[in-house]
Amino acid sequence: MNTVLAVDLIKGRPCPWPRLESDTHIMSAGSARPLEDAFRIAQHDMVQWVAGEYGLDVLDAYQLVTQAVESPLANVCDPNYTSVAKMPKRYLPAVDAMDGVHASLRAVAGTYRG
């Protein structure tokens, strides 16, 4: 398989943990030991992201995330465990998250698809 990974730095938009976006989800990854801490980090960052980016009150974002988030484990082998909080976009207001960088990266990816 050939894979191209495009990453963009959004200046002036700090985030404490890695944040990712696909066509269907926004995701936050937390890494720590024990596993419960990795889970907690990812969930907390997702609540903060949804509240800040989508204009929800923090308690409303907390309620939404606890009801709709998907929580796959990404790594349980290395010294730090990694948990991911995946929030389906279908439950979120229509907003171009992180200044619309997902759309611009999709355009870049399209140039590699021959």
JSON list of N, CA and C in Angstrom, two decimals, residues 48-93:
[
{"chain": "A", "resi": 48, "resn": "GLN", "atom": "N", "xyz": [-13.54, 19.79, 25.86]},
{"chain": "A", "resi": 48, "resn": "GLN", "atom": "CA", "xyz": [-13.04, 21.16, 25.71]},
{"chain": "A", "resi": 48, "resn": "GLN", "atom": "C", "xyz": [-13.09, 21.60, 24.24]},
{"chain": "A", "resi": 49, "resn": "TRP", "atom": "N", "xyz": [-12.75, 20.69, 23.33]},
{"chain": "A", "resi": 49, "resn": "TRP", "atom": "CA", "xyz": [-12.76, 21.00, 21.90]},
{"chain": "A", "resi": 49, "resn": "TRP", "atom": "C", "xyz": [-14.18, 21.29, 21.42]},
{"chain": "A", "resi": 50, "resn": "VAL", "atom": "N", "xyz": [-15.11, 20.40, 21.77]},
{"chain": "A", "resi": 50, "resn": "VAL", "atom": "CA", "xyz": [-16.50, 20.60, 21.34]},
{"chain": "A", "resi": 50, "resn": "VAL", "atom": "C", "xyz": [-17.06, 21.89, 21.92]},
{"chain": "A", "resi": 51, "resn": "ALA", "atom": "N", "xyz": [-16.78, 22.17, 23.17]},
{"chain": "A", "resi": 51, "resn": "ALA", "atom": "CA", "xyz": [-17.27, 23.41, 23.79]},
{"chain": "A", "resi": 51, "resn": "ALA", "atom": "C", "xyz": [-16.67, 24.63, 23.10]},
{"chain": "A", "resi": 52, "resn": "GLY", "atom": "N", "xyz": [-15.37, 24.63, 22.90]},
{"chain": "A", "resi": 52, "resn": "GLY", "atom": "CA", "xyz": [-14.70, 25.80, 22.34]},
{"chain": "A", "resi": 52, "resn": "GLY", "atom": "C", "xyz": [-14.94, 26.01, 20.86]},
{"chain": "A", "resi": 53, "resn": "GLU", "atom": "N", "xyz": [-14.93, 24.93, 20.10]},
{"chain": "A", "resi": 53, "resn": "GLU", "atom": "CA", "xyz": [-15.02, 25.04, 18.64]},
{"chain": "A", "resi": 53, "resn": "GLU", "atom": "C", "xyz": [-16.46, 25.16, 18.14]},
{"chain": "A", "resi": 54, "resn": "TYR", "atom": "N", "xyz": [-17.38, 24.53, 18.84]},
{"chain": "A", "resi": 54, "resn": "TYR", "atom": "CA", "xyz": [-18.75, 24.45, 18.35]},
{"chain": "A", "resi": 54, "resn": "TYR", "atom": "C", "xyz": [-19.73, 25.32, 19.14]},
{"chain": "A", "resi": 55, "resn": "GLY", "atom": "N", "xyz": [-19.21, 26.14, 20.07]},
{"chain": "A", "resi": 55, "resn": "GLY", "atom": "CA", "xyz": [-20.03, 27.12, 20.76]},
{"chain": "A", "resi": 55, "resn": "GLY", "atom": "C", "xyz": [-20.97, 26.57, 21.81]},
{"chain": "A", "resi": 56, "resn": "LEU", "atom": "N", "xyz": [-20.70, 25.38, 22.32]},
{"chain": "A", "resi": 56, "resn": "LEU", "atom": "CA", "xyz": [-21.55, 24.83, 23.36]},
{"chain": "A", "resi": 56, "resn": "LEU", "atom": "C", "xyz": [-20.99, 25.20, 24.73]},
{"chain": "A", "resi": 57, "resn": "ASP", "atom": "N", "xyz": [-21.88, 25.30, 25.72]},
{"chain": "A", "resi": 57, "resn": "ASP", "atom": "CA", "xyz": [-21.46, 25.44, 27.09]},
{"chain": "A", "resi": 57, "resn": "ASP", "atom": "C", "xyz": [-20.69, 24.18, 27.47]},
{"chain": "A", "resi": 58, "resn": "VAL", "atom": "N", "xyz": [-19.73, 24.29, 28.37]},
{"chain": "A", "resi": 58, "resn": "VAL", "atom": "CA", "xyz": [-18.91, 23.13, 28.74]},
{"chain": "A", "resi": 58, "resn": "VAL", "atom": "C", "xyz": [-19.77, 21.98, 29.26]},
{"chain": "A", "resi": 59, "resn": "LEU", "atom": "N", "xyz": [-20.78, 22.27, 30.07]},
{"chain": "A", "resi": 59, "resn": "LEU", "atom": "CA", "xyz": [-21.63, 21.19, 30.59]},
{"chain": "A", "resi": 59, "resn": "LEU", "atom": "C", "xyz": [-22.48, 20.55, 29.49]},
{"chain": "A", "resi": 60, "resn": "ASP", "atom": "N", "xyz": [-22.93, 21.35, 28.52]},
{"chain": "A", "resi": 60, "resn": "ASP", "atom": "CA", "xyz": [-23.66, 20.79, 27.38]},
{"chain": "A", "resi": 60, "resn": "ASP", "atom": "C", "xyz": [-22.74, 19.92, 26.53]},
{"chain": "A", "resi": 61, "resn": "ALA", "atom": "N", "xyz": [-21.51, 20.39, 26.32]},
{"chain": "A", "resi": 61, "resn": "ALA", "atom": "CA", "xyz": [-20.54, 19.59, 25.56]},
{"chain": "A", "resi": 61, "resn": "ALA", "atom": "C", "xyz": [-20.24, 18.29, 26.29]},
{"chain": "A", "resi": 62, "resn": "TYR", "atom": "N", "xyz": [-20.10, 18.36, 27.60]},
{"chain": "A", "resi": 62, "resn": "TYR", "atom": "CA", "xyz": [-19.86, 17.16, 28.41]},
{"chain": "A", "resi": 62, "resn": "TYR", "atom": "C", "xyz": [-20.99, 16.16, 28.24]},
{"chain": "A", "resi": 63, "resn": "GLN", "atom": "N", "xyz": [-22.23, 16.63, 28.32]},
{"chain": "A", "resi": 63, "resn": "GLN", "atom": "CA", "xyz": [-23.39, 15.75, 28.16]},
{"chain": "A", "resi": 63, "resn": "GLN", "atom": "C", "xyz": [-23.41, 15.12, 26.77]},
{"chain": "A", "resi": 64, "resn": "LEU", "atom": "N", "xyz": [-23.16, 15.92, 25.74]},
{"chain": "A", "resi": 64, "resn": "LEU", "atom": "CA", "xyz": [-23.16, 15.41, 24.37]},
{"chain": "A", "resi": 64, "resn": "LEU", "atom": "C", "xyz": [-22.06, 14.38, 24.16]},
{"chain": "A", "resi": 65, "resn": "VAL", "atom": "N", "xyz": [-20.86, 14.71, 24.59]},
{"chain": "A", "resi": 65, "resn": "VAL", "atom": "CA", "xyz": [-19.73, 13.80, 24.41]},
{"chain": "A", "resi": 65, "resn": "VAL", "atom": "C", "xyz": [-19.96, 12.48, 25.15]},
{"chain": "A", "resi": 66, "resn": "THR", "atom": "N", "xyz": [-20.46, 12.54, 26.37]},
{"chain": "A", "resi": 66, "resn": "THR", "atom": "CA", "xyz": [-20.67, 11.29, 27.12]},
{"chain": "A", "resi": 66, "resn": "THR", "atom": "C", "xyz": [-21.72, 10.41, 26.48]},
{"chain": "A", "resi": 67, "resn": "GLN", "atom": "N", "xyz": [-22.63, 10.99, 25.70]},
{"chain": "A", "resi": 67, "resn": "GLN", "atom": "CA", "xyz": [-23.67, 10.20, 25.05]},
{"chain": "A", "resi": 67, "resn": "GLN", "atom": "C", "xyz": [-23.28, 9.69, 23.67]},
{"chain": "A", "resi": 68, "resn": "ALA", "atom": "N", "xyz": [-22.41, 10.40, 22.97]},
{"chain": "A", "resi": 68, "resn": "ALA", "atom": "CA", "xyz": [-22.19, 10.09, 21.55]},
{"chain": "A", "resi": 68, "resn": "ALA", "atom": "C", "xyz": [-20.77, 9.65, 21.19]},
{"chain": "A", "resi": 69, "resn": "VAL", "atom": "N", "xyz": [-19.81, 9.83, 22.08]},
{"chain": "A", "resi": 69, "resn": "VAL", "atom": "CA", "xyz": [-18.42, 9.56, 21.72]},
{"chain": "A", "resi": 69, "resn": "VAL", "atom": "C", "xyz": [-18.15, 8.06, 21.54]},
{"chain": "A", "resi": 70, "resn": "GLU", "atom": "N", "xyz": [-17.25, 7.76, 20.62]},
{"chain": "A", "resi": 70, "resn": "GLU", "atom": "CA", "xyz": [-16.73, 6.40, 20.45]},
{"chain": "A", "resi": 70, "resn": "GLU", "atom": "C", "xyz": [-15.34, 6.41, 21.07]},
{"chain": "A", "resi": 71, "resn": "SER", "atom": "N", "xyz": [-14.95, 5.32, 21.73]},
{"chain": "A", "resi": 71, "resn": "SER", "atom": "CA", "xyz": [-13.71, 5.33, 22.51]},
{"chain": "A", "resi": 71, "resn": "SER", "atom": "C", "xyz": [-12.81, 4.13, 22.23]},
{"chain": "A", "resi": 72, "resn": "PRO", "atom": "N", "xyz": [-12.23, 4.06, 21.04]},
{"chain": "A", "resi": 72, "resn": "PRO", "atom": "CA", "xyz": [-11.33, 2.94, 20.76]},
{"chain": "A", "resi": 72, "resn": "PRO", "atom": "C", "xyz": [-9.99, 3.09, 21.49]},
{"chain": "A", "resi": 73, "resn": "LEU", "atom": "N", "xyz": [-9.41, 1.97, 21.83]},
{"chain": "A", "resi": 73, "resn": "LEU", "atom": "CA", "xyz": [-8.05, 1.99, 22.37]},
{"chain": "A", "resi": 73, "resn": "LEU", "atom": "C", "xyz": [-7.09, 1.88, 21.20]},
{"chain": "A", "resi": 74, "resn": "ALA", "atom": "N", "xyz": [-6.10, 2.74, 21.17]},
{"chain": "A", "resi": 74, "resn": "ALA", "atom": "CA", "xyz": [-5.19, 2.79, 20.04]},
{"chain": "A", "resi": 74, "resn": "ALA", "atom": "C", "xyz": [-3.88, 2.06, 20.33]},
{"chain": "A", "resi": 75, "resn": "ASN", "atom": "N", "xyz": [-3.48, 1.97, 21.59]},
{"chain": "A", "resi": 75, "resn": "ASN", "atom": "CA", "xyz": [-2.19, 1.37, 21.91]},
{"chain": "A", "resi": 75, "resn": "ASN", "atom": "C", "xyz": [-2.20, 0.91, 23.36]},
{"chain": "A", "resi": 76, "resn": "VAL", "atom": "N", "xyz": [-1.92, -0.36, 23.57]},
{"chain": "A", "resi": 76, "resn": "VAL", "atom": "CA", "xyz": [-1.78, -0.87, 24.93]},
{"chain": "A", "resi": 76, "resn": "VAL", "atom": "C", "xyz": [-0.51, -1.68, 25.08]},
{"chain": "A", "resi": 77, "resn": "CYS", "atom": "N", "xyz": [0.46, -1.46, 24.19]},
{"chain": "A", "resi": 77, "resn": "CYS", "atom": "CA", "xyz": [1.70, -2.23, 24.19]},
{"chain": "A", "resi": 77, "resn": "CYS", "atom": "C", "xyz": [2.90, -1.43, 24.68]},
{"chain": "A", "resi": 78, "resn": "ASP", "atom": "N", "xyz": [2.98, -0.18, 24.31]},
{"chain": "A", "resi": 78, "resn": "ASP", "atom": "CA", "xyz": [4.15, 0.64, 24.66]},
{"chain": "A", "resi": 78, "resn": "ASP", "atom": "C", "xyz": [4.05, 1.12, 26.11]},
{"chain": "A", "resi": 79, "resn": "PRO", "atom": "N", "xyz": [5.08, 1.79, 26.58]},
{"chain": "A", "resi": 79, "resn": "PRO", "atom": "CA", "xyz": [5.05, 2.27, 27.97]},
{"chain": "A", "resi": 79, "resn": "PRO", "atom": "C", "xyz": [3.83, 3.14, 28.28]},
{"chain": "A", "resi": 80, "resn": "ASN", "atom": "N", "xyz": [3.40, 3.96, 27.34]},
{"chain": "A", "resi": 80, "resn": "ASN", "atom": "CA", "xyz": [2.18, 4.74, 27.53]},
{"chain": "A", "resi": 80, "resn": "ASN", "atom": "C", "xyz": [1.05, 4.12, 26.73]},
{"chain": "A", "resi": 81, "resn": "TYR", "atom": "N", "xyz": [-0.13, 4.08, 27.32]},
{"chain": "A", "resi": 81, "resn": "TYR", "atom": "CA", "xyz": [-1.31, 3.62, 26.61]},
{"chain": "A", "resi": 81, "resn": "TYR", "atom": "C", "xyz": [-1.91, 4.82, 25.87]},
{"chain": "A", "resi": 82, "resn": "THR", "atom": "N", "xyz": [-2.65, 4.54, 24.79]},
{"chain": "A", "resi": 82, "resn": "THR", "atom": "CA", "xyz": [-3.29, 5.60, 24.03]},
{"chain": "A", "resi": 82, "resn": "THR", "atom": "C", "xyz": [-4.76, 5.28, 23.84]},
{"chain": "A", "resi": 83, "resn": "SER", "atom": "N", "xyz": [-5.59, 6.23, 24.19]},
{"chain": "A", "resi": 83, "resn": "SER", "atom": "CA", "xyz": [-7.03, 6.13, 23.99]},
{"chain": "A", "resi": 83, "resn": "SER", "atom": "C", "xyz": [-7.45, 7.27, 23.07]},
{"chain": "A", "resi": 84, "resn": "VAL", "atom": "N", "xyz": [-8.45, 7.02, 22.25]},
{"chain": "A", "resi": 84, "resn": "VAL", "atom": "CA", "xyz": [-8.95, 8.03, 21.31]},
{"chain": "A", "resi": 84, "resn": "VAL", "atom": "C", "xyz": [-10.41, 8.31, 21.62]},
{"chain": "A", "resi": 85, "resn": "ALA", "atom": "N", "xyz": [-10.78, 9.57, 21.63]},
{"chain": "A", "resi": 85, "resn": "ALA", "atom": "CA", "xyz": [-12.18, 9.97, 21.73]},
{"chain": "A", "resi": 85, "resn": "ALA", "atom": "C", "xyz": [-12.61, 10.39, 20.32]},
{"chain": "A", "resi": 86, "resn": "LYS", "atom": "N", "xyz": [-13.56, 9.67, 19.74]},
{"chain": "A", "resi": 86, "resn": "LYS", "atom": "CA", "xyz": [-14.05, 9.95, 18.38]},
{"chain": "A", "resi": 86, "resn": "LYS", "atom": "C", "xyz": [-15.48, 10.47, 18.46]},
{"chain": "A", "resi": 87, "resn": "MET", "atom": "N", "xyz": [-15.66, 11.70, 18.05]},
{"chain": "A", "resi": 87, "resn": "MET", "atom": "CA", "xyz": [-16.98, 12.32, 18.08]},
{"chain": "A", "resi": 87, "resn": "MET", "atom": "C", "xyz": [-17.54, 12.40, 16.68]},
{"chain": "A", "resi": 88, "resn": "PRO", "atom": "N", "xyz": [-18.67, 11.71, 16.41]},
{"chain": "A", "resi": 88, "resn": "PRO", "atom": "CA", "xyz": [-19.26, 11.79, 15.07]},
{"chain": "A", "resi": 88, "resn": "PRO", "atom": "C", "xyz": [-19.72, 13.22, 14.75]},
{"chain": "A", "resi": 89, "resn": "LYS", "atom": "N", "xyz": [-19.34, 13.70, 13.59]},
{"chain": "A", "resi": 89, "resn": "LYS", "atom": "CA", "xyz": [-19.70, 15.06, 13.18]},
{"chain": "A", "resi": 89, "resn": "LYS", "atom": "C", "xyz": [-21.21, 15.22, 13.00]},
{"chain": "A", "resi": 90, "resn": "ARG", "atom": "N", "xyz": [-21.92, 14.14, 12.75]},
{"chain": "A", "resi": 90, "resn": "ARG", "atom": "CA", "xyz": [-23.36, 14.25, 12.51]},
{"chain": "A", "resi": 90, "resn": "ARG", "atom": "C", "xyz": [-24.12, 14.79, 13.73]},
{"chain": "A", "resi": 91, "resn": "TYR", "atom": "N", "xyz": [-23.50, 14.73, 14.92]},
{"chain": "A", "resi": 91, "resn": "TYR", "atom": "CA", "xyz": [-24.13, 15.25, 16.13]},
{"chain": "A", "resi": 91, "resn": "TYR", "atom": "C", "xyz": [-23.70, 16.68, 16.45]},
{"chain": "A", "resi": 92, "resn": "LEU", "atom": "N", "xyz": [-22.84, 17.24, 15.65]},
{"chain": "A", "resi": 92, "resn": "LEU", "atom": "CA", "xyz": [-22.28, 18.56, 15.94]},
{"chain": "A", "resi": 92, "resn": "LEU", "atom": "C", "xyz": [-22.84, 19.61, 14.99]},
{"chain": "A", "resi": 93, "resn": "PRO", "atom": "N", "xyz": [-22.88, 20.87, 15.44]},
{"chain": "A", "resi": 93, "resn": "PRO", "atom": "CA", "xyz": [-23.29, 21.94, 14.52]},
{"chain": "A", "resi": 93, "resn": "PRO", "atom": "C", "xyz": [-22.33, 22.00, 13.32]}
]
